[in-house]
PDB file of C-alpha atoms in Angstrom:
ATOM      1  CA  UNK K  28     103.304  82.639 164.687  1.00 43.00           C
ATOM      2  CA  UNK K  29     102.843  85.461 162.495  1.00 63.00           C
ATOM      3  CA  UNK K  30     102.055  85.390 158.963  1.00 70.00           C
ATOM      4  CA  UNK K  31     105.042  86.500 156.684  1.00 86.00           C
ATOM      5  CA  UNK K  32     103.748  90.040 154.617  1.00 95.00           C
ATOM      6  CA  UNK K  33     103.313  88.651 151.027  1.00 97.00           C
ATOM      7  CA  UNK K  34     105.690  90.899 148.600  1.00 98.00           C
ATOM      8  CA  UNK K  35     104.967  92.369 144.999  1.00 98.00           C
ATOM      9  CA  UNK K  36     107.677  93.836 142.444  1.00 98.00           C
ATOM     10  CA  UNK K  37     106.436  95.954 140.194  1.00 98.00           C
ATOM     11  CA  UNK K  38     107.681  97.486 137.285  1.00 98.00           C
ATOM     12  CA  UNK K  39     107.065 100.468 135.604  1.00 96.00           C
ATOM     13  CA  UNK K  40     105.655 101.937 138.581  1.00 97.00           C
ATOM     14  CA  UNK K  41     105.530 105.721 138.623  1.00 94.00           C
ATOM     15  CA  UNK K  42     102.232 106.586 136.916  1.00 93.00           C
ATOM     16  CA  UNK K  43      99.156 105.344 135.309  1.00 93.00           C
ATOM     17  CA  UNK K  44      98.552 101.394 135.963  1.00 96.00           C
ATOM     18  CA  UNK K  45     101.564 101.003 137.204  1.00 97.00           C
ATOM     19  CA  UNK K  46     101.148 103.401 140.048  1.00 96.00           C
ATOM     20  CA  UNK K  47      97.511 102.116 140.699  1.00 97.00           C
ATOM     21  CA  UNK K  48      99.249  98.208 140.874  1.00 98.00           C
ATOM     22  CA  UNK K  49     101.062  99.701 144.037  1.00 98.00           C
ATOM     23  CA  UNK K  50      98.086 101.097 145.693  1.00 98.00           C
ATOM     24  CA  UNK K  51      96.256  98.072 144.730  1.00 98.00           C
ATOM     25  CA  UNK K  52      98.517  95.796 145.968  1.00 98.00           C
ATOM     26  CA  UNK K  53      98.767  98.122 149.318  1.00 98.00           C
ATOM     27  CA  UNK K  54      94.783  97.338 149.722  1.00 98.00           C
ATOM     28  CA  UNK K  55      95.867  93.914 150.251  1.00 97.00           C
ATOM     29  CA  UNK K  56      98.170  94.187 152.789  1.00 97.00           C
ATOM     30  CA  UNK K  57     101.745  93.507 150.384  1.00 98.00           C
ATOM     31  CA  UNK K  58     104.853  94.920 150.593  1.00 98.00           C
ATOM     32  CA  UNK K  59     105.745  96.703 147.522  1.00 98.00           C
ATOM     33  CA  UNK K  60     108.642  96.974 145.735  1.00 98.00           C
ATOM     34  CA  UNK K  61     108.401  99.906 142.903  1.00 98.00           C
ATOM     35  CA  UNK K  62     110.115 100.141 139.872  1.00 98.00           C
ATOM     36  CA  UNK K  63     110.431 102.358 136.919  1.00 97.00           C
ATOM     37  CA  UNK K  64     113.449 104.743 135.246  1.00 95.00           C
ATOM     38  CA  UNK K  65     113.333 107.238 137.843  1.00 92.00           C
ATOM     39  CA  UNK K  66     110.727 107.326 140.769  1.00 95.00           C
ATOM     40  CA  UNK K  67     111.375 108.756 144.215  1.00 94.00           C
ATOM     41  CA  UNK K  68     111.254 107.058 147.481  1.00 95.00           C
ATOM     42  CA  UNK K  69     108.261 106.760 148.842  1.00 96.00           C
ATOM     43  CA  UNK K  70     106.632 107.751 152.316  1.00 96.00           C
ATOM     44  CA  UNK K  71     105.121 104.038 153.136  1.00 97.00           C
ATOM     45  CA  UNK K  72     107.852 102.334 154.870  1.00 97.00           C
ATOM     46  CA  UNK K  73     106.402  99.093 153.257  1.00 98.00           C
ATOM     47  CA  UNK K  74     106.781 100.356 149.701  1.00 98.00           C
ATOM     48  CA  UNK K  75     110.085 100.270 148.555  1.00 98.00           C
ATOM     49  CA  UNK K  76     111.759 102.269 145.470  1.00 98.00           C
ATOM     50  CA  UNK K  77     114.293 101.268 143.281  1.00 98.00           C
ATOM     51  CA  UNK K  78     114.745 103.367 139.921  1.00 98.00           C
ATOM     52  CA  UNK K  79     116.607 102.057 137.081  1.00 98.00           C
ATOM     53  CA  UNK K  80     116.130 101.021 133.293  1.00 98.00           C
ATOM     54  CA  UNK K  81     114.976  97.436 132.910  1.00 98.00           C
ATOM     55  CA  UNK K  82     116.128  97.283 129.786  1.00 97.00           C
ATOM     56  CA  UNK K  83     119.885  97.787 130.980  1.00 97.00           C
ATOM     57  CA  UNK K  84     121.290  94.750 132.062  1.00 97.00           C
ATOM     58  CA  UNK K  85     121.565  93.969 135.635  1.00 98.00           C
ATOM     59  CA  UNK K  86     118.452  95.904 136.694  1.00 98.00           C
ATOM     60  CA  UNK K  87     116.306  92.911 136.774  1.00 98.00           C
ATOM     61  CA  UNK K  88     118.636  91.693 139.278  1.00 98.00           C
ATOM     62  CA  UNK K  89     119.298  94.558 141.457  1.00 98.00           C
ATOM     63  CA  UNK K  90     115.544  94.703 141.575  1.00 98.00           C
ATOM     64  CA  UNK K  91     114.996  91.804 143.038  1.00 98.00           C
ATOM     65  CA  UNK K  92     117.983  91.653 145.742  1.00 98.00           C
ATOM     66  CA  UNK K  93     116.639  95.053 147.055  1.00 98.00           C
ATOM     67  CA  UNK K  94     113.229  93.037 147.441  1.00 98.00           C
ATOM     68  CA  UNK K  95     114.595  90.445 148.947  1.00 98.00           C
ATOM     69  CA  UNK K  96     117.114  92.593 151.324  1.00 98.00           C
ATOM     70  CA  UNK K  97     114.399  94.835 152.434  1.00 97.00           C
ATOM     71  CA  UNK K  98     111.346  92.356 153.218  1.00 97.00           C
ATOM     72  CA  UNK K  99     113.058  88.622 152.760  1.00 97.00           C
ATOM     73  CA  UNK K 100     111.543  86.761 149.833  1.00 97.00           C
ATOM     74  CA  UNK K 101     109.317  88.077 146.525  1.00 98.00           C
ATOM     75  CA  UNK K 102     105.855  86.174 145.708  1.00 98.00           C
ATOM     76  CA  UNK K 103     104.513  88.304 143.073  1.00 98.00           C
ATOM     77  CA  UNK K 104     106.290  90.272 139.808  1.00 98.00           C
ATOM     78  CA  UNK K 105     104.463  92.547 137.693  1.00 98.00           C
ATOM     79  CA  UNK K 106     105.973  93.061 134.410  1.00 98.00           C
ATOM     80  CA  UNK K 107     104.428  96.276 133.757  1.00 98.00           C
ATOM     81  CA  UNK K 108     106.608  97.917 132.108  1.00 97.00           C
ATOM     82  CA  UNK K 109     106.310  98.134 128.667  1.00 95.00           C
ATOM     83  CA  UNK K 110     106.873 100.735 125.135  1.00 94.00           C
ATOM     84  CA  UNK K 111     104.403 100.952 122.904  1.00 93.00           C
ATOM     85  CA  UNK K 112     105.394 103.103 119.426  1.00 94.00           C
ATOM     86  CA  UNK K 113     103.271 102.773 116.613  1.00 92.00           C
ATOM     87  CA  UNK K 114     104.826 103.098 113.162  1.00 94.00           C
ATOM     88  CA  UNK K 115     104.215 101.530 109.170  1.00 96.00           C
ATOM     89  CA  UNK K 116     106.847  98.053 109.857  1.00 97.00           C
ATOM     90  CA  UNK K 117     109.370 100.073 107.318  1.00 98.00           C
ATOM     91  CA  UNK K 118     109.426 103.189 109.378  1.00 97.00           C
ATOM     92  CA  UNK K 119     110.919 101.539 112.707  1.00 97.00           C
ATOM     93  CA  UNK K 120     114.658 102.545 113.069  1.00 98.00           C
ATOM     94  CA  UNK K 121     117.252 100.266 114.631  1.00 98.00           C
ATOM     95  CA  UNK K 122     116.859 102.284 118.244  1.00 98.00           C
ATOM     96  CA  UNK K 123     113.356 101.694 117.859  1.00 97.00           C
ATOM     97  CA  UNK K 124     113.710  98.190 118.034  1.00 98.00           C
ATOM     98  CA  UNK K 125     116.484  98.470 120.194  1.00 98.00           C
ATOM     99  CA  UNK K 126     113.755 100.456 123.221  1.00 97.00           C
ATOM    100  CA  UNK K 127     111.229  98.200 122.309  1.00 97.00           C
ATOM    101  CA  UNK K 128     112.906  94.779 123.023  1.00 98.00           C
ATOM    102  CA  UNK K 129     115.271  96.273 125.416  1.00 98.00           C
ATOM    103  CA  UNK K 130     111.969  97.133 128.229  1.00 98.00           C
ATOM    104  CA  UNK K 131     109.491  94.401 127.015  1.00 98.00           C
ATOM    105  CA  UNK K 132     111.667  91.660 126.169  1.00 98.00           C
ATOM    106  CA  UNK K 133     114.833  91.926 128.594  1.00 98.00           C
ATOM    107  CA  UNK K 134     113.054  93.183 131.122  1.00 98.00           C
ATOM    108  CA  UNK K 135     111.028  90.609 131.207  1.00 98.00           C
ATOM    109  CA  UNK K 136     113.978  88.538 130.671  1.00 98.00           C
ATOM    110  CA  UNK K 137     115.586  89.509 133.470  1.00 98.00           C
ATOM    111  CA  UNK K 138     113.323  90.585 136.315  1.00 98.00           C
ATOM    112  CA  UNK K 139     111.254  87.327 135.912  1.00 98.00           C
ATOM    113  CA  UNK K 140     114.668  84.965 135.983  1.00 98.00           C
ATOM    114  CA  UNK K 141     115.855  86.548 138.952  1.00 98.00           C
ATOM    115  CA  UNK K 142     112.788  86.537 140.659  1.00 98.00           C
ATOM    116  CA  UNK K 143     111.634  82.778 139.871  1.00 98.00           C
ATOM    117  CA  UNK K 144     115.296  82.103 141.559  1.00 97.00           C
ATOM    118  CA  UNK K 145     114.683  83.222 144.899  1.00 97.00           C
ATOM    119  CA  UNK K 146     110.671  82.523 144.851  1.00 96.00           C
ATOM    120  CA  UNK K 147     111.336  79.144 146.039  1.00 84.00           C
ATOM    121  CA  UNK K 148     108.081  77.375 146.244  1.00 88.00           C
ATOM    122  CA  UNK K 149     104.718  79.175 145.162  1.00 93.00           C
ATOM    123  CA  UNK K 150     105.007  82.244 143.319  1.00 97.00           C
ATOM    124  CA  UNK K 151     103.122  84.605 140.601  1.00 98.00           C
ATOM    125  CA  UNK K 152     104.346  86.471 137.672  1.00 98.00           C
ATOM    126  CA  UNK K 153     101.794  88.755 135.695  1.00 98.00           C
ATOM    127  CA  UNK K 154     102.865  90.204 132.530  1.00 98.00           C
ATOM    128  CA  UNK K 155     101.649  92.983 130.816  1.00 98.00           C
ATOM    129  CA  UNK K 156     100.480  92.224 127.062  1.00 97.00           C
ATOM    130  CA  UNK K 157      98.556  94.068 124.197  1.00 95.00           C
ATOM    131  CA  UNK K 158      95.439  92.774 122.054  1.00 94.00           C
ATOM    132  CA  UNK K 159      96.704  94.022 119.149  1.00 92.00           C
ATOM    133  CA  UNK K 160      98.364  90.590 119.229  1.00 94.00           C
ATOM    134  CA  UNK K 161      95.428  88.580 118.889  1.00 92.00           C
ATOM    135  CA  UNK K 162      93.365  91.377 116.337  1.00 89.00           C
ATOM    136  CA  UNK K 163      95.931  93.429 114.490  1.00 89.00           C
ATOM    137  CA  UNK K 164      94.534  96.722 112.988  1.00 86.00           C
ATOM    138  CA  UNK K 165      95.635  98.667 110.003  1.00 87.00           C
ATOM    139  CA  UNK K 166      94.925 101.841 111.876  1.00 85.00           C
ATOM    140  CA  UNK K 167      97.476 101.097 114.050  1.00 88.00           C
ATOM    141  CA  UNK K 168      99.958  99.542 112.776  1.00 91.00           C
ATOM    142  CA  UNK K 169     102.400  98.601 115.379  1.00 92.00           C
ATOM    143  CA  UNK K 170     104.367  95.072 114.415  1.00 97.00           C
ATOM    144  CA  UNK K 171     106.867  95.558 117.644  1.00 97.00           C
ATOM    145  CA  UNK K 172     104.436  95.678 119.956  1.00 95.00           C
ATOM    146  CA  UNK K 173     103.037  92.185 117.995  1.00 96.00           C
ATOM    147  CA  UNK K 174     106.656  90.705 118.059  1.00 97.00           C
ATOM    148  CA  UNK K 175     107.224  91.586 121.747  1.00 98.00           C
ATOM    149  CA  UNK K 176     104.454  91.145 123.526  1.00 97.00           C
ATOM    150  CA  UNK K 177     103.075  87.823 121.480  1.00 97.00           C
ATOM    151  CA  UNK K 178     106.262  86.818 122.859  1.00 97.00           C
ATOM    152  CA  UNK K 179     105.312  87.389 126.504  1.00 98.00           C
ATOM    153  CA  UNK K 180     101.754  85.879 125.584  1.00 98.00           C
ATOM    154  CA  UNK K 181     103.819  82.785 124.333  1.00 98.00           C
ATOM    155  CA  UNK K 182     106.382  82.580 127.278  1.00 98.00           C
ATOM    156  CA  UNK K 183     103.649  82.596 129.681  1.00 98.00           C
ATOM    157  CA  UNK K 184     102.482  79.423 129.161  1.00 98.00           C
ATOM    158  CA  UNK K 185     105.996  77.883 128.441  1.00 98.00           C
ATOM    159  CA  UNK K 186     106.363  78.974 132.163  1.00 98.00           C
ATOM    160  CA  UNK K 187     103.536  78.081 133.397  1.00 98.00           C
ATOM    161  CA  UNK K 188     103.883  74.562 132.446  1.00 98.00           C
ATOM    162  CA  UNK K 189     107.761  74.412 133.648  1.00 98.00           C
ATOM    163  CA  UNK K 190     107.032  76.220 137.031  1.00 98.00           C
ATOM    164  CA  UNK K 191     103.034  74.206 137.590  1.00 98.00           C
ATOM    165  CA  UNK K 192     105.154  71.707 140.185  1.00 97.00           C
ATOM    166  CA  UNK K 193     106.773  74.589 142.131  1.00 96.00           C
ATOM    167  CA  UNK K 194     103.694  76.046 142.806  1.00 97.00           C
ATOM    168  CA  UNK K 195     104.394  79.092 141.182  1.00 98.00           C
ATOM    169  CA  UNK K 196     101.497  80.615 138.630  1.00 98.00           C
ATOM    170  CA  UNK K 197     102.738  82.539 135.334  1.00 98.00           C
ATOM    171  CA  UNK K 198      99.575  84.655 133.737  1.00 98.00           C
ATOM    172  CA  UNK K 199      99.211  87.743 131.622  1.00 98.00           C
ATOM    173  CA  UNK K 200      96.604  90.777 131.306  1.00 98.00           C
ATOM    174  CA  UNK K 201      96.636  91.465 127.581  1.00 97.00           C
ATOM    175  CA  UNK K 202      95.130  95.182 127.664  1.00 96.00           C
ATOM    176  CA  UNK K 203      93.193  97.107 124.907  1.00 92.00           C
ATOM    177  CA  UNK K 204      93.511 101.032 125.148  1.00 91.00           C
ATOM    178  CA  UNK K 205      93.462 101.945 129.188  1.00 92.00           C
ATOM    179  CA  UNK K 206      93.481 105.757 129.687  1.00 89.00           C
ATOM    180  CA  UNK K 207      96.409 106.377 131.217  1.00 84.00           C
ATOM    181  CA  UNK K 208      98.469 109.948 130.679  1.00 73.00           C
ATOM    182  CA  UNK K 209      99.944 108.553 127.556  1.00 75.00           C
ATOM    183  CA  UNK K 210      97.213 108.812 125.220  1.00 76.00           C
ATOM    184  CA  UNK K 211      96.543 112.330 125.020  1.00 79.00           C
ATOM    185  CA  UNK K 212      92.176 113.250 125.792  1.00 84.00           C
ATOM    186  CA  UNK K 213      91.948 114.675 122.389  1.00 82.00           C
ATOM    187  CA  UNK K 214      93.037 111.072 121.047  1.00 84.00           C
ATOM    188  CA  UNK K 215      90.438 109.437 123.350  1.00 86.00           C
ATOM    189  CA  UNK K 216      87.065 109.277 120.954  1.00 88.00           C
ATOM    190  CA  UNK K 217      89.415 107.751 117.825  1.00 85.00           C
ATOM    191  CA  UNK K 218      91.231 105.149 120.628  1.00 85.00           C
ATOM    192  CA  UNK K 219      87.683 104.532 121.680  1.00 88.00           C
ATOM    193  CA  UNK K 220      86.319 103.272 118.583  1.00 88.00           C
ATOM    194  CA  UNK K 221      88.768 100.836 118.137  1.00 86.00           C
ATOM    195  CA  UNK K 222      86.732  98.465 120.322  1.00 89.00           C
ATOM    196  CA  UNK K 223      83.132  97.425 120.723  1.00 90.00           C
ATOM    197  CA  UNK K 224      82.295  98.744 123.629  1.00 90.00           C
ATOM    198  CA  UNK K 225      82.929 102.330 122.349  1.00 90.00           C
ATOM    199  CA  UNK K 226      85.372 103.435 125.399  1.00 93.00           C
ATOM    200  CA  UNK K 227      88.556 103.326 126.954  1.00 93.00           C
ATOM    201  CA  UNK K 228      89.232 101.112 130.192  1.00 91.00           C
ATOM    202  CA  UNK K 229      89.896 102.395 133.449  1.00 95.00           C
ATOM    203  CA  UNK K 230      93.180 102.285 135.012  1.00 96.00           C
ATOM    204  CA  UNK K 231      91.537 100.433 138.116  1.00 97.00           C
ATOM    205  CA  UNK K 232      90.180  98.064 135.615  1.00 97.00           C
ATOM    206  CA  UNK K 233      93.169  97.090 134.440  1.00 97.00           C
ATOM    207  CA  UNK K 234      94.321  97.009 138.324  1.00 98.00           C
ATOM    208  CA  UNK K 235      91.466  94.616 139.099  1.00 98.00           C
ATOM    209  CA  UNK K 236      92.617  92.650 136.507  1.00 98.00           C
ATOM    210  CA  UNK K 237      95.965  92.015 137.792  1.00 98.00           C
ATOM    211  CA  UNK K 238      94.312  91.224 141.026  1.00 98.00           C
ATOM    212  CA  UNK K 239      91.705  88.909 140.056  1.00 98.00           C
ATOM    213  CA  UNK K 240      94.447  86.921 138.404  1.00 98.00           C
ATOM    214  CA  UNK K 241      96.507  87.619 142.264  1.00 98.00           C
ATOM    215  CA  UNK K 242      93.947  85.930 143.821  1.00 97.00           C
ATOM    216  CA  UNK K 243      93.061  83.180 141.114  1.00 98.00           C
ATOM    217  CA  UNK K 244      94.973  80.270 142.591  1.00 97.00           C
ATOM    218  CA  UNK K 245      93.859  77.721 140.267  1.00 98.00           C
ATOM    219  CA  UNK K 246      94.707  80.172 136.761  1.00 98.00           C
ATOM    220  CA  UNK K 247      97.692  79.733 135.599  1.00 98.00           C
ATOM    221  CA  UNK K 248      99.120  80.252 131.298  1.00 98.00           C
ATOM    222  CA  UNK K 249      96.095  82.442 131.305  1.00 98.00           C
ATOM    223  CA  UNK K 250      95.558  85.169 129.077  1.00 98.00           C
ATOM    224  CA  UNK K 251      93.338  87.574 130.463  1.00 98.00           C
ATOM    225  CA  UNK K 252      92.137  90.107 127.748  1.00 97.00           C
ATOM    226  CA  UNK K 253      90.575  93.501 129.275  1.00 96.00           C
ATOM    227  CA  UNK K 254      90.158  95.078 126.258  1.00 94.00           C
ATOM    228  CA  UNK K 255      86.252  95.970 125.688  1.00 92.00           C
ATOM    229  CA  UNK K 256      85.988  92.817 123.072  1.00 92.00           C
ATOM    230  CA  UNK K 257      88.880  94.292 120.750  1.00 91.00           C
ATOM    231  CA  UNK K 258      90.278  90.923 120.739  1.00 91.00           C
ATOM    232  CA  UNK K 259      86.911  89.057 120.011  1.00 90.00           C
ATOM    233  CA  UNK K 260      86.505  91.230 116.423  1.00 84.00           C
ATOM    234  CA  UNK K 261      84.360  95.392 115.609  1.00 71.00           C
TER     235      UNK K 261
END
């Protein structure tokens, strides 16, 4: 009897880690379901493209019935996508907050709802999370990114803890600065500074990450920090 192909969603999917999660997923033989706001279909029949804004309502959903339509069941989401926009607390305008906890917050929300609904049992979520939770810095200040993505650190274990009898794992890579084509290279020796080690992690660091916890079976309401020590102190 043949093995059913194990399936990832991920969000966020068009470039940088997001775009290495799909090839790194690939490697290991999954189906791939690719979001982000507008991405193109793809040429691997076993990678499938859906563009839309998780932060609109419904997208979470229609995510997840194309997954399910196209290869049968989801094991694995990656809540990848995320905003980052740092700002002084008083600075950040009502449709900043409104981006912010519209992709990091619903779209969490609602990707990870519908997809613990069909996952039946056994299952993985990864989220996506920032160390500036755990060591804030005054050179970037960026309370948004605290308020959303200590949530995610939070919910992770809530879920891990309610889902532990389904089988299903809940974990989260909290990420220091990764170079991705978002911080521009002139930015790179500043962002580098900000943690011990002096650089900037690697995209497929960050990918390896997400895969380590993939394969962890026994890791579950972790939170994996790949940050260069940022979180530990400077």
């Amino acid at each position: 009897m043949n093995t059913p192909v194990r399936v990832a969603v991920i969000t966020g999917a068009s470039q940088g880690i997001g775009a290495g999660l799909v090839q790194g997923f690939r490697n290991l033989g999954y189906a791939v379901v690719a979001n982000s706001r507008s991405i193109g279909d793809s040429s691997d029949p076993m990678v499938l493209t859906v563009a839309g804004d998780v932060s609109r309502p419904g997208v979470g959903q229609r995510v997840i019935d194309a997954a399910v339509a196209r290869f049968g069941h989801v094991d694995t989401v990656v809540n990848n996508a995320g905003i980052f926009i740092p700002k002084p607390f008083t600075a950040y305008t009502d449709a900043d907050y409104d981006a912010i906890t519209g992709v990091n917050l619903r779209g969490f929300f609602e990707m990870t709802r519908a997809a613990l609904t069909v996952m039946g049992s056994g299952g993985h979520v990864v989220n996506i999370s920032t160390s500036l939770v755990d060591q804030a810095n005054s050179q970037v200040p960026s309370a948004l990114a605290s308020l959303t993505k200590g949530g995610l650190n939070a919910v992770t274990k809530a879920l891990a803890v309610e889902y532990a009898a389904r089988g299903i794992r809940v974990n989260t890579v909290a990420l220091g600065v990764i170079s991705t084509p978002m911080h521009d290279p002139s930015t790179h020796d500043a962002l580098a500074r900000l943690n011990p080690m002096g650089r900037l992690g690697e995209v497929d660091e960050a990918v390896e990450a997400v895969l380590y916890l993939e394969r962890a079976g026994f890791v579950t309401g972790e939170i994996l920090h790949l940050d260069g020590g940022q979180s530990a102190g400077h």
